[in-house]
Coordinates of C-alpha atoms in Angstrom, one line a residue:
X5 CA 33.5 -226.0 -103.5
X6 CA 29.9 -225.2 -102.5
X7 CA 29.6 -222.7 -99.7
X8 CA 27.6 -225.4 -98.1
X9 CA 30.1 -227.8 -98.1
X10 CA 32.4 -225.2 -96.8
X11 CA 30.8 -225.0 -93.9
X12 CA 31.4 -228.5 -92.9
X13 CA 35.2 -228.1 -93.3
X14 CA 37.3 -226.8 -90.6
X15 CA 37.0 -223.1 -91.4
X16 CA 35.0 -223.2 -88.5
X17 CA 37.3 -224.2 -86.1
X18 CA 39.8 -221.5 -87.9
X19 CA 37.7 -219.1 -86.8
X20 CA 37.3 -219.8 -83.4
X21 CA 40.8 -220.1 -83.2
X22 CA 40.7 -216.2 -85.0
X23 CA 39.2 -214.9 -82.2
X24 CA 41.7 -214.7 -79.4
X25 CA 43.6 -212.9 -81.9
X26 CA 40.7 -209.9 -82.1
X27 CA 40.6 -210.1 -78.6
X28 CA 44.6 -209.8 -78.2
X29 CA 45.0 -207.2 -80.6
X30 CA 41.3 -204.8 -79.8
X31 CA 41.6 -205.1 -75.8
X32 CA 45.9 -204.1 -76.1
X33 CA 45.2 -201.5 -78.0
X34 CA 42.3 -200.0 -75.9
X35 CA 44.0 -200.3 -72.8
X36 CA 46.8 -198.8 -74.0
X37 CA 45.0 -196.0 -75.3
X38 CA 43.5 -194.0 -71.9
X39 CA 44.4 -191.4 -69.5
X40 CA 47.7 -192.0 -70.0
X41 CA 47.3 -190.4 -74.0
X42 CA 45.1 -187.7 -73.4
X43 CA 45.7 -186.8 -69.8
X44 CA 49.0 -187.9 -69.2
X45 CA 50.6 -185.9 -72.7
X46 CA 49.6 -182.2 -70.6
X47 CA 52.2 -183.2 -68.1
X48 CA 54.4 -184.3 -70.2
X49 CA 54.0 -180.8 -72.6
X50 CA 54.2 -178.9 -69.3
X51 CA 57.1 -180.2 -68.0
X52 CA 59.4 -181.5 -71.2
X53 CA 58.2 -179.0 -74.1
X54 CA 57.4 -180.2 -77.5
X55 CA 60.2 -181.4 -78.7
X56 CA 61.5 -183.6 -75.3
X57 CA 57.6 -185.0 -75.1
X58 CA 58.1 -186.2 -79.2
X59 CA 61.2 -187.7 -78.4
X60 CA 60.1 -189.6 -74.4
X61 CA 57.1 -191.2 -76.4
X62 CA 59.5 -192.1 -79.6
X63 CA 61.7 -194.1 -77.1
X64 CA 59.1 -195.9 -75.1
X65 CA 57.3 -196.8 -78.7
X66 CA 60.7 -198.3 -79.7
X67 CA 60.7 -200.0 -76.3
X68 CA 57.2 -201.3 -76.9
X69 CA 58.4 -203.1 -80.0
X70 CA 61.5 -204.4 -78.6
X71 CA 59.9 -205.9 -75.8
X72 CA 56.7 -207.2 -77.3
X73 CA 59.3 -209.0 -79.9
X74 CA 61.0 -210.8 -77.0
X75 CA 57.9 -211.3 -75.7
X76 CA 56.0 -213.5 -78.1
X77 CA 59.2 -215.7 -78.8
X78 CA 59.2 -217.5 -75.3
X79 CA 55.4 -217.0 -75.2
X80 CA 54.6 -219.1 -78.5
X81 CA 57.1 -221.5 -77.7
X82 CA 55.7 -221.9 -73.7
X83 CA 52.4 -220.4 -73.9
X84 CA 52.4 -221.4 -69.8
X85 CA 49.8 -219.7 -67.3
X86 CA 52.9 -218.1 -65.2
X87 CA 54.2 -216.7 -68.4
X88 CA 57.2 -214.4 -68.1
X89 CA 57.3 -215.2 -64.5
X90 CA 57.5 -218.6 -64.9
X91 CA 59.8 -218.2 -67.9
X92 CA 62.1 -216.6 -65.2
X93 CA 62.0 -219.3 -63.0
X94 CA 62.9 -222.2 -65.3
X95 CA 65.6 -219.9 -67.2
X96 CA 67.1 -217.7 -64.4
X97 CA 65.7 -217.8 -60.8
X98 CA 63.2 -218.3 -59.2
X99 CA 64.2 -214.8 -56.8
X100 CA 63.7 -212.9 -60.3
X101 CA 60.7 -214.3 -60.9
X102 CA 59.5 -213.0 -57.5
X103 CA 60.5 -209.8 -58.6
X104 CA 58.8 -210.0 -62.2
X105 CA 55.9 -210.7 -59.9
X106 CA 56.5 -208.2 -57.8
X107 CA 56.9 -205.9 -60.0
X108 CA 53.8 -206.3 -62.1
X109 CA 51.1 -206.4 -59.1
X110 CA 52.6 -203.5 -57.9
X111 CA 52.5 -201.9 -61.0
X112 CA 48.7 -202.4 -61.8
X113 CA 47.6 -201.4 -58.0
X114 CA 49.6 -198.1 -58.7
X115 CA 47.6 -197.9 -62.1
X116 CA 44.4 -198.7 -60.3
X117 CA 44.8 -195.6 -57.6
X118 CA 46.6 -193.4 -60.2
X119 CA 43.3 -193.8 -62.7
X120 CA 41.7 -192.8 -59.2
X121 CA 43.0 -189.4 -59.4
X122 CA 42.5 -189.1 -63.4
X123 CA 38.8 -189.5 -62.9
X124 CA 38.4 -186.9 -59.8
X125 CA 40.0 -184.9 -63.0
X126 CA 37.5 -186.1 -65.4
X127 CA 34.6 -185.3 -63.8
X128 CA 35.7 -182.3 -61.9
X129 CA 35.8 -180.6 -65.4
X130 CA 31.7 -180.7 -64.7
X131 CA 31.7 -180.4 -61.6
X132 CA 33.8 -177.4 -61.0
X133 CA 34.4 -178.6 -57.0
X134 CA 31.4 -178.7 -56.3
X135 CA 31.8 -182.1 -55.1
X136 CA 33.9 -183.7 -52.5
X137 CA 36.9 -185.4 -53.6
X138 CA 36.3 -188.3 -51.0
X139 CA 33.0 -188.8 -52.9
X140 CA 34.4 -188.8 -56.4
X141 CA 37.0 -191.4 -55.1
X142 CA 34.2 -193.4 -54.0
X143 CA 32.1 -193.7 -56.7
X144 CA 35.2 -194.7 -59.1
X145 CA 36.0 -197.4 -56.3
X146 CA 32.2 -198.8 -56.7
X147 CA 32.2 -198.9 -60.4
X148 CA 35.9 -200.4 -60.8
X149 CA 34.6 -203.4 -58.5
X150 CA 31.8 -204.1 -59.8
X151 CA 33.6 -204.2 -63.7
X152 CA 36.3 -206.4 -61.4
X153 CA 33.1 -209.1 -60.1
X154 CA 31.4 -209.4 -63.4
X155 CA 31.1 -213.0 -65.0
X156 CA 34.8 -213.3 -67.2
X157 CA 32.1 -213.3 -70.4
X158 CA 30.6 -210.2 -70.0
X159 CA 34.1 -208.5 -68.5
X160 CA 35.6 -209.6 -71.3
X161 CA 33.0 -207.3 -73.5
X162 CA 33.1 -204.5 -71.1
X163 CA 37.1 -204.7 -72.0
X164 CA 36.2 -204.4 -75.9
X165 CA 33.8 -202.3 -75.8
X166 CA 35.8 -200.0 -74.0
X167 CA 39.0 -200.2 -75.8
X168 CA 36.6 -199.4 -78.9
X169 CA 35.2 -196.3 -77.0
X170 CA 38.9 -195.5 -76.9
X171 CA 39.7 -196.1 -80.8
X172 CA 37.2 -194.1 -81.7
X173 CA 38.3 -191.3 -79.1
X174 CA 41.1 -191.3 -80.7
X175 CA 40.6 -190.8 -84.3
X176 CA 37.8 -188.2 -82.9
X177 CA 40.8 -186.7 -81.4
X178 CA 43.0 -186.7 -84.4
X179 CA 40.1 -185.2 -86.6
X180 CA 39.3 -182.3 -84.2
X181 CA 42.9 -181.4 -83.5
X182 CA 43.8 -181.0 -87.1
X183 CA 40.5 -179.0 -88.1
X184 CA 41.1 -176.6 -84.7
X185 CA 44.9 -176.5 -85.8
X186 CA 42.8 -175.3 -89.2
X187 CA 41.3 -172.5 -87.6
X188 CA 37.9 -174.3 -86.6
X189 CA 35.5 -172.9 -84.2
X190 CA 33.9 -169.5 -83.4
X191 CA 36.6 -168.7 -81.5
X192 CA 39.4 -170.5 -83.2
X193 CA 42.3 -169.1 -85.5
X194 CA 44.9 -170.5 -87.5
X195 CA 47.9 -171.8 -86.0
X196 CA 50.7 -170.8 -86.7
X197 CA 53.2 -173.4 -84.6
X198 CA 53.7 -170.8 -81.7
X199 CA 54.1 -173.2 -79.1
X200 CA 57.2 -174.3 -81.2
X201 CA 58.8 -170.7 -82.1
X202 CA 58.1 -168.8 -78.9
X203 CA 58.6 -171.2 -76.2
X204 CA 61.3 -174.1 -75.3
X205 CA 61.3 -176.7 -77.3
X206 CA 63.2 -179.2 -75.3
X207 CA 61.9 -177.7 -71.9
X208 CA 64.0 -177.9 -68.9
X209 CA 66.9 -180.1 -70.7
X210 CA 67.7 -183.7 -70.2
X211 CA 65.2 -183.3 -66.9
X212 CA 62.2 -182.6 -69.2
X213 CA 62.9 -185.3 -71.1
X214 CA 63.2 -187.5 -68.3
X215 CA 59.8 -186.3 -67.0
X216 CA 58.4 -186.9 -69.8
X217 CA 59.9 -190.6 -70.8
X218 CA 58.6 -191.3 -67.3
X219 CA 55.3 -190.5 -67.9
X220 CA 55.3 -192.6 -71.2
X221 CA 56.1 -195.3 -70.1
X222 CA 53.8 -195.0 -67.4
X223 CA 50.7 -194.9 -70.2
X224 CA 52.2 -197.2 -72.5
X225 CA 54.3 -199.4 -70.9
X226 CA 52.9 -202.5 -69.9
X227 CA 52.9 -205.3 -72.1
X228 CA 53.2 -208.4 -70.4
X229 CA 49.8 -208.4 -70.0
X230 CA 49.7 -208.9 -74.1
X231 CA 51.8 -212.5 -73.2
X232 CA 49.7 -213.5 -70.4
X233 CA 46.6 -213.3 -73.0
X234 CA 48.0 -214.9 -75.6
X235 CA 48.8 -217.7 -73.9
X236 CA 45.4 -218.4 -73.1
X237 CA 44.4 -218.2 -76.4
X238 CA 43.1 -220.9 -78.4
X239 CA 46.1 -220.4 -81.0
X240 CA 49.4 -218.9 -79.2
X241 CA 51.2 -219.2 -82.2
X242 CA 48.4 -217.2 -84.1
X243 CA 47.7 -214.7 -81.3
X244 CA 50.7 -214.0 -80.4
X245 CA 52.5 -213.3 -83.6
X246 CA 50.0 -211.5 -85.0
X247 CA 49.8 -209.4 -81.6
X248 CA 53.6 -208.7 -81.8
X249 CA 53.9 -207.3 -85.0
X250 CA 50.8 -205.4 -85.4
X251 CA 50.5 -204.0 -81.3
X252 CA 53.7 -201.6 -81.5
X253 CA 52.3 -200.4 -85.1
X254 CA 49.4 -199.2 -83.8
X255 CA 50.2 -198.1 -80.0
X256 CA 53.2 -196.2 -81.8
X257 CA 50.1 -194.5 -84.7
X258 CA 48.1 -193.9 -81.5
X259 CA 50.6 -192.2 -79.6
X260 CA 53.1 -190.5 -81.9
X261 CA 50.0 -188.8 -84.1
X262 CA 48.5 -187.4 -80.4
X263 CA 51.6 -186.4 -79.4
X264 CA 52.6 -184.5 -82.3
X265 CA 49.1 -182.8 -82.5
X266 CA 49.1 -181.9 -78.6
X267 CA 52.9 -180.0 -79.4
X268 CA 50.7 -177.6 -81.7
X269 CA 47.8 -177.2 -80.0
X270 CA 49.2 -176.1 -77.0
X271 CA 51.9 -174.0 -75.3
X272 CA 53.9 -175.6 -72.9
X273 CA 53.4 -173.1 -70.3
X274 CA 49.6 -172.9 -70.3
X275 CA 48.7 -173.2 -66.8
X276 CA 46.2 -175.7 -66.8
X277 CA 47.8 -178.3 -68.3
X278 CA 48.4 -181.5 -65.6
X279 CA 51.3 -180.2 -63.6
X280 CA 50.7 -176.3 -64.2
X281 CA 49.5 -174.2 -61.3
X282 CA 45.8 -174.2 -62.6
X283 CA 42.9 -177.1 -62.4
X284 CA 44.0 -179.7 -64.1
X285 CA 42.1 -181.2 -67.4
X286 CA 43.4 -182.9 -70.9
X287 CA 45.4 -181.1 -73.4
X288 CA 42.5 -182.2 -75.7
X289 CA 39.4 -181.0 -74.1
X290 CA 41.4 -177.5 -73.6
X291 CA 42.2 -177.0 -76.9
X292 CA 38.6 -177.7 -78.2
X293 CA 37.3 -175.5 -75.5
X294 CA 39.0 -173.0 -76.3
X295 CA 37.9 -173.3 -80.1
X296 CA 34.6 -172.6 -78.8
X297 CA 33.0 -175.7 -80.2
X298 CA 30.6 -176.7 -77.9
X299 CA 29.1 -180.3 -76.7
X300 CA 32.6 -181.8 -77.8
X301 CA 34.9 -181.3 -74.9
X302 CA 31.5 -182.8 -72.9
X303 CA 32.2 -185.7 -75.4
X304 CA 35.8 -186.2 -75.3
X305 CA 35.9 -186.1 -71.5
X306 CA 32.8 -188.3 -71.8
X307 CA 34.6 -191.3 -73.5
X308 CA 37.8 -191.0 -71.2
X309 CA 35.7 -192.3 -68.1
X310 CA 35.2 -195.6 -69.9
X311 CA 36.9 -197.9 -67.7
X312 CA 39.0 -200.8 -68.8
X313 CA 40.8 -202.1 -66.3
X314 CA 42.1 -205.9 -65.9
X315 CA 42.0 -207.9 -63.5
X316 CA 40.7 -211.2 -62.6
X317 CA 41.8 -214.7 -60.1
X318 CA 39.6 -213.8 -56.7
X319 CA 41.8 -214.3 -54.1
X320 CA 44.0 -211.9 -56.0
X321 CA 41.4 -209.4 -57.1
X322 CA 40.3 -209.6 -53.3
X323 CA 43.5 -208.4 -52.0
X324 CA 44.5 -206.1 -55.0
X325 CA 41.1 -204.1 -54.3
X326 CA 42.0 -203.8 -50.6
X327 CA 45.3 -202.6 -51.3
X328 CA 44.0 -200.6 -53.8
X329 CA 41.3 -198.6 -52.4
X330 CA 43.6 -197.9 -49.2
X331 CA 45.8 -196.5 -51.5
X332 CA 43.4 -194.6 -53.6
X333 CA 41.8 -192.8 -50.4
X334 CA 45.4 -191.7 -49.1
X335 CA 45.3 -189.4 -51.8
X336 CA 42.8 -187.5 -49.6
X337 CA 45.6 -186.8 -47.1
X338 CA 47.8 -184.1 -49.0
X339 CA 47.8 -182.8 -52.8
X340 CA 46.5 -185.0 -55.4
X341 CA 49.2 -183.9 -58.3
X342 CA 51.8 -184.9 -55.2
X343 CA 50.4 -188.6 -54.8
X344 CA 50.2 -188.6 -58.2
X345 CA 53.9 -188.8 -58.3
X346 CA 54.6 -190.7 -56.4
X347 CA 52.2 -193.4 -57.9
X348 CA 53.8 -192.3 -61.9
X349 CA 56.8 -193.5 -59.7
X350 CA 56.0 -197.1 -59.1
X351 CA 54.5 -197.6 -62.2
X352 CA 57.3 -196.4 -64.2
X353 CA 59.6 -198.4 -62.3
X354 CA 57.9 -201.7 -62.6
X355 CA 57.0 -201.3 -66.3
X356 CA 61.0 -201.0 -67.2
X357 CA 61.9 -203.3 -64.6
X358 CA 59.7 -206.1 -66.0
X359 CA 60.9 -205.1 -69.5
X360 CA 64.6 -205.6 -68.5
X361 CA 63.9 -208.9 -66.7
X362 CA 61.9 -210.3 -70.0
X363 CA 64.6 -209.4 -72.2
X364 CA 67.5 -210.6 -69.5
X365 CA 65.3 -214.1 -69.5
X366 CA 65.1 -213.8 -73.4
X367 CA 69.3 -214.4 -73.4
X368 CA 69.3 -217.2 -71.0
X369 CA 66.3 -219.4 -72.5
X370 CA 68.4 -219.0 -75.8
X371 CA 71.6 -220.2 -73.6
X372 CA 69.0 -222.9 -72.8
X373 CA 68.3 -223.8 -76.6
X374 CA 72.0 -224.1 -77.6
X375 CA 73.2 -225.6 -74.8
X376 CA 70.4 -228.2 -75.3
X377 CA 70.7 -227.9 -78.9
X378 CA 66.9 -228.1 -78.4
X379 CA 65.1 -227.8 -81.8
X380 CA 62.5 -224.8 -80.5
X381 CA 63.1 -222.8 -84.0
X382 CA 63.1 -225.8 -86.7
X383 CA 59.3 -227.0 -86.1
X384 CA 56.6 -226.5 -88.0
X385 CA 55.4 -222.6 -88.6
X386 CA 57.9 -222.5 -85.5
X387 CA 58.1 -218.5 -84.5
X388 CA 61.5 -216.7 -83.6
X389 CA 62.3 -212.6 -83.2
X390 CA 63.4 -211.4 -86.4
X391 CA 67.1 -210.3 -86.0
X392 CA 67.5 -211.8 -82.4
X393 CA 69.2 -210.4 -79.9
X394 CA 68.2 -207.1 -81.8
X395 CA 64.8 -207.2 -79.8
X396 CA 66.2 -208.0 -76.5
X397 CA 69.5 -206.1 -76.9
X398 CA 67.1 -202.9 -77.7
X399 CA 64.2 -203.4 -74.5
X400 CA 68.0 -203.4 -72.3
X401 CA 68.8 -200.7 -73.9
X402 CA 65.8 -198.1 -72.7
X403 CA 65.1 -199.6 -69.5
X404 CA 68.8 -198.6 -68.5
X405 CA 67.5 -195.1 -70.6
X406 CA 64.9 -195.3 -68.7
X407 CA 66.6 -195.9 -65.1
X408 CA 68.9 -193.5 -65.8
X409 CA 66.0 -190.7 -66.0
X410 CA 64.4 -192.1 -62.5
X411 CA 67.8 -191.4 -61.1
X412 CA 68.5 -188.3 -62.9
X413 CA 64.7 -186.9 -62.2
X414 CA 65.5 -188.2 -58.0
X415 CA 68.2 -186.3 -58.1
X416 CA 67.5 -182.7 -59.9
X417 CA 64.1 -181.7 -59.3
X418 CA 62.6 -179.5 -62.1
X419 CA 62.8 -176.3 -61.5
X420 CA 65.0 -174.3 -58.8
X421 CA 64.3 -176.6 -56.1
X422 CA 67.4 -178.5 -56.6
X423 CA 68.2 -181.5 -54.9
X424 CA 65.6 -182.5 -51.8
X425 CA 66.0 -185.6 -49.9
X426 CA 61.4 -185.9 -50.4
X427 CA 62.0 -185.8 -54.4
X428 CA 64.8 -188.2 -54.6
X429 CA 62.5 -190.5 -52.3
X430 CA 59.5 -189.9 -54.3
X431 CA 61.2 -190.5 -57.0
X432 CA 63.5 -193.8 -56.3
X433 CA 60.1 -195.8 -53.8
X434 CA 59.2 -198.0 -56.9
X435 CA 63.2 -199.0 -57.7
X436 CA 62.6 -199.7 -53.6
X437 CA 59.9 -201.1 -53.2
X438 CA 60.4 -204.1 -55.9
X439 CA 64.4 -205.1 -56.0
X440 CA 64.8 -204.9 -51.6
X441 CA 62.5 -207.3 -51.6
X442 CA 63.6 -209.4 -54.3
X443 CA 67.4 -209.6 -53.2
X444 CA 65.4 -210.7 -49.5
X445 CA 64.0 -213.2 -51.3
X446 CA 67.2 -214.2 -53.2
X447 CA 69.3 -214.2 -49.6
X448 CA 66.3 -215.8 -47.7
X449 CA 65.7 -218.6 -49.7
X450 CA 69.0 -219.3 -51.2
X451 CA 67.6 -219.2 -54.8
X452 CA 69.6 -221.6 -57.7
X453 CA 70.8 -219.9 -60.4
X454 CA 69.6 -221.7 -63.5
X455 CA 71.9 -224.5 -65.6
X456 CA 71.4 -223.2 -69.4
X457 CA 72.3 -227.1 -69.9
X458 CA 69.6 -228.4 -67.4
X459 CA 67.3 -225.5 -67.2
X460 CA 63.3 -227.1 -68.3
X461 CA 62.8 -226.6 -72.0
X462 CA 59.9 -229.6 -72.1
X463 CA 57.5 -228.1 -69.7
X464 CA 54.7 -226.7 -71.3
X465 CA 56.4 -226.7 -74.6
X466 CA 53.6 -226.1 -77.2
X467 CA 53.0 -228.3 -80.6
X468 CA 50.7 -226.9 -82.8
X469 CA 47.5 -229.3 -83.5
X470 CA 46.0 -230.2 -86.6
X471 CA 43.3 -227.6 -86.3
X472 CA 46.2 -224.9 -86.1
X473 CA 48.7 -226.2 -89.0
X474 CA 45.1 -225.5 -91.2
X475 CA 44.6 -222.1 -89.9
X476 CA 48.6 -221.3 -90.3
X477 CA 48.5 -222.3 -93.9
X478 CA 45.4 -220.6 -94.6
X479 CA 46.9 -217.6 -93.7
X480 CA 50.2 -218.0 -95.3
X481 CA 47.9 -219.0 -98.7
X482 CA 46.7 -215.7 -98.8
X483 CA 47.9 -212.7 -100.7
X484 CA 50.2 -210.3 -99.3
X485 CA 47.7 -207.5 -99.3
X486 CA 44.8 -210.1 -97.4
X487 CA 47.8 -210.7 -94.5
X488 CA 48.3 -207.2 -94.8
X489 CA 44.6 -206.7 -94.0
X490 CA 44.5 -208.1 -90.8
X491 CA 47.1 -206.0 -88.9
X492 CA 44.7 -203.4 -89.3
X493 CA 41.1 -204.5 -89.2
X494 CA 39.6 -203.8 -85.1
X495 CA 36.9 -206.5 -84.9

């Protein structure tokens, strides 16, 4: 076949089905790849050690696969616009899915202030408090905003270009790290794995670890979002897949390669890591610094600014950016590494939350399907979790981990402050804030618990059109090593 008359065949419409995948795969990874990684890993270092900060971030990469699994089954199946949520309606109740909801909203407005207080940290590494923190706050406001009101077109390349900015941060990163753990710089010298031999590994015990498991699921947490895109996408089946397997791959590169570099580069008790008693700034920029390599920490703290925030309905966006900025300027009232808490708080807590309710849901739509005997699985290039109820069984599994460090961390506060009745609220508001109002809504309303024999398995059920069935068997046509390929291509 000529390549001219290969252009009239529908490879064309196979690649414009391609392209919510690169947008699925590129924008996850970039937003996944922020302050969380290279500000967020100093707390963790400073408060959990090497060895407890390896181990938190191994656990919510696990997590990440486990839930993103679970995830794409219901979504390829009901690629819906309510997506989990409305998967925990049909399936469950509807009370739950006012808590997924819940849950979420609460969770990105906390993300939104917290990145707030990252950026007064970001610039204030120039600025050396020389300007007000009221003003930094504002100007972080104005930009978010105006990213949040641009056309959906051009927010949706602000999104990848910024998550690019971020993947090549991070190799950046990776390159720098090992050449300064090389002896690099005028100022540099070998290392020798100090912060391994002569301080705690697992710092401050099973609380360390919970501190730091906290924080990683804080950065890496969330993704739901991952669902709600691809089922927008022109192919779900495509998209979504592909996004599930390759997503945890790379989030779990990303973060496990940072995480072991940041243990060497750093003692845990160097005061100016996040949560130390000095100015806070990322484990990154202060090991290059201290290298003596100059115009690079400029660089690195340059590229962490990017903003890539999500966002969009109006009405919603409206609301979210009043609550929002409110929230972001109470930061003003007392000490920023103190609201800071409290916001790693509610984000932690609707992150595992959500991932327990998706994986709960996962159970009951598969009640749903046998009790039906509905044939989901047996259609063509039909997609279903390898090894299910592995998936699901496994995202259970760390949230209650996960739970079980909230409760833990509310209860012994690191340190010798023991127990104080402020740290076990700080610590417990976003458990609060999201299940007393969802067992309201539950009493209130006088929610039905879901029939697995007569809960809806036809709306929005997805058939895959002609157009798709081509681009599913062009893939599968390919070799092993072209599939392979595109797991790891970014464009």
């Amino acid at each position: 076949m000529s390549d001219d008359e290969e252009s009239q065949t529908p490879s064309a419409e196979k690649k414009a089905n391609l392209e919510p995948t690169i947008s699925v795969n590129v924008i996850s990874l970039g937003c996944n790849t922020g302050s969380g990684l290279f500000i967020g890993t100093g707390k963790a270092l400073a408060n959990g050690g090497p060895g407890n900060m390896i181990l938190a971030y191994l656990a919510v990469c696990l997590g990440v696969w486990a839930h993103l699994q679970t995830l794409a089954e219901m979504t390829i199946a009901f690629p819906t616009s309510g997506n989990y949520i409305d998967c925990a309606d049909r399936w469950v109740d509807p009370a739950l899915a006012f808590g997924a909801g819940l849950a979420e909203w609460l969770g990105w407005t906390a993300v939104f202030v917290s990145e707030g207080t990252f950026f007064v940290v970001l610039v204030d590494y120039w600025a050396k408090g020389s300007m007000p923190e009221a003003a930094l706050l504002s100007i972080f406001v104005a930009i978010c905003l105006m990213v949040f009101l641009v056309p959906n077109q051009y927010f949706a390349w602000l999104q990848y270009f910024g998550s690019l900015v971020k993947v090549f941060l991070f190799i950046f990163n990776t390159l720098i790290s090992l050449a300064i753990i090389g002896g690099a710089g005028p100022s540099g010298s070998v290392n020798d794995g100090s912060a391994w031999t002569d301080f705690p590994v697992f710092k401050n015990g099973f609380g360390g670890f919970a501190s730091a498991v906290l924080l990683a699921i804080r950065a890496i947490g969330d993704q739901i979002y991952i669902g709600v895109l691809g089922g927008e996408a022109k192919s779900p089946r495509h998209s979504m897949a592909h996004a599930a397997n390759v997503v945890p791959w790379r989030v779990s590169v990303f973060y496990m390669v940072s995480v072991v570099l940041a243990s060497v580069l750093l003692p845990s008790s160097d005061e100016r890591l996040l949560g130390g008693s000095g100015s806070a700034a990322s484990l990154f920029v202060i090991a290059v610094d201290d290298a003596g390599i100059k115009g690079v920490p400029d660089l690195i703290n340059a590229c962490m600014i990017i903003v890539d925030e999500k966002g969009r309905p109006r009405w919603a966006l409206l609301i979210t950016s009043v609550v929002g900025v409110i929230l972001t300027y109470m930061s003003l009232s007392g000490k920023s590494l103190e609201v800071l808490n409290w916001q790693i708080s509610i984000i932690s807590a609707s992150f595992f939350i959500n991932w327990a309710i998706v994986a709960f849901t996962s159970f009951r739509f598969r009640a749903a399907v046998k009790a039906q005997n509905a044939p989901i699985f047996s259609g063509t290039y039909s997609w279903e979790s390898p090894l299910w109820p592995l998936a699901p069984a496994g995202a259970l599994v760390i949230s209650t981990l996960l739970l079980v460090c909230l409760l833990y961390s509310s209860i012994e506060s690191l340190g010798d402050t023991g127990f104080t009745a402020y740290n076990f609220f700080v610590n417990i508001i976003g458990i609060l804030v999201i299940v007393v109002p969802t067992a309201l809504y539950k009493i209130v309303l006088r929610t039905e618990w879901r029939d697995p024999a007569a809960a809806d398995l036809v709306t929005g059920r997805r058939q895959l059109t002609p157009e798709e069935i081509i681009l599913m068997d062009s893939h599968y046509s390919r070799p092993l090593w072209r599939r392979v390929g595109t797991y790891v291509k970014l464009w």
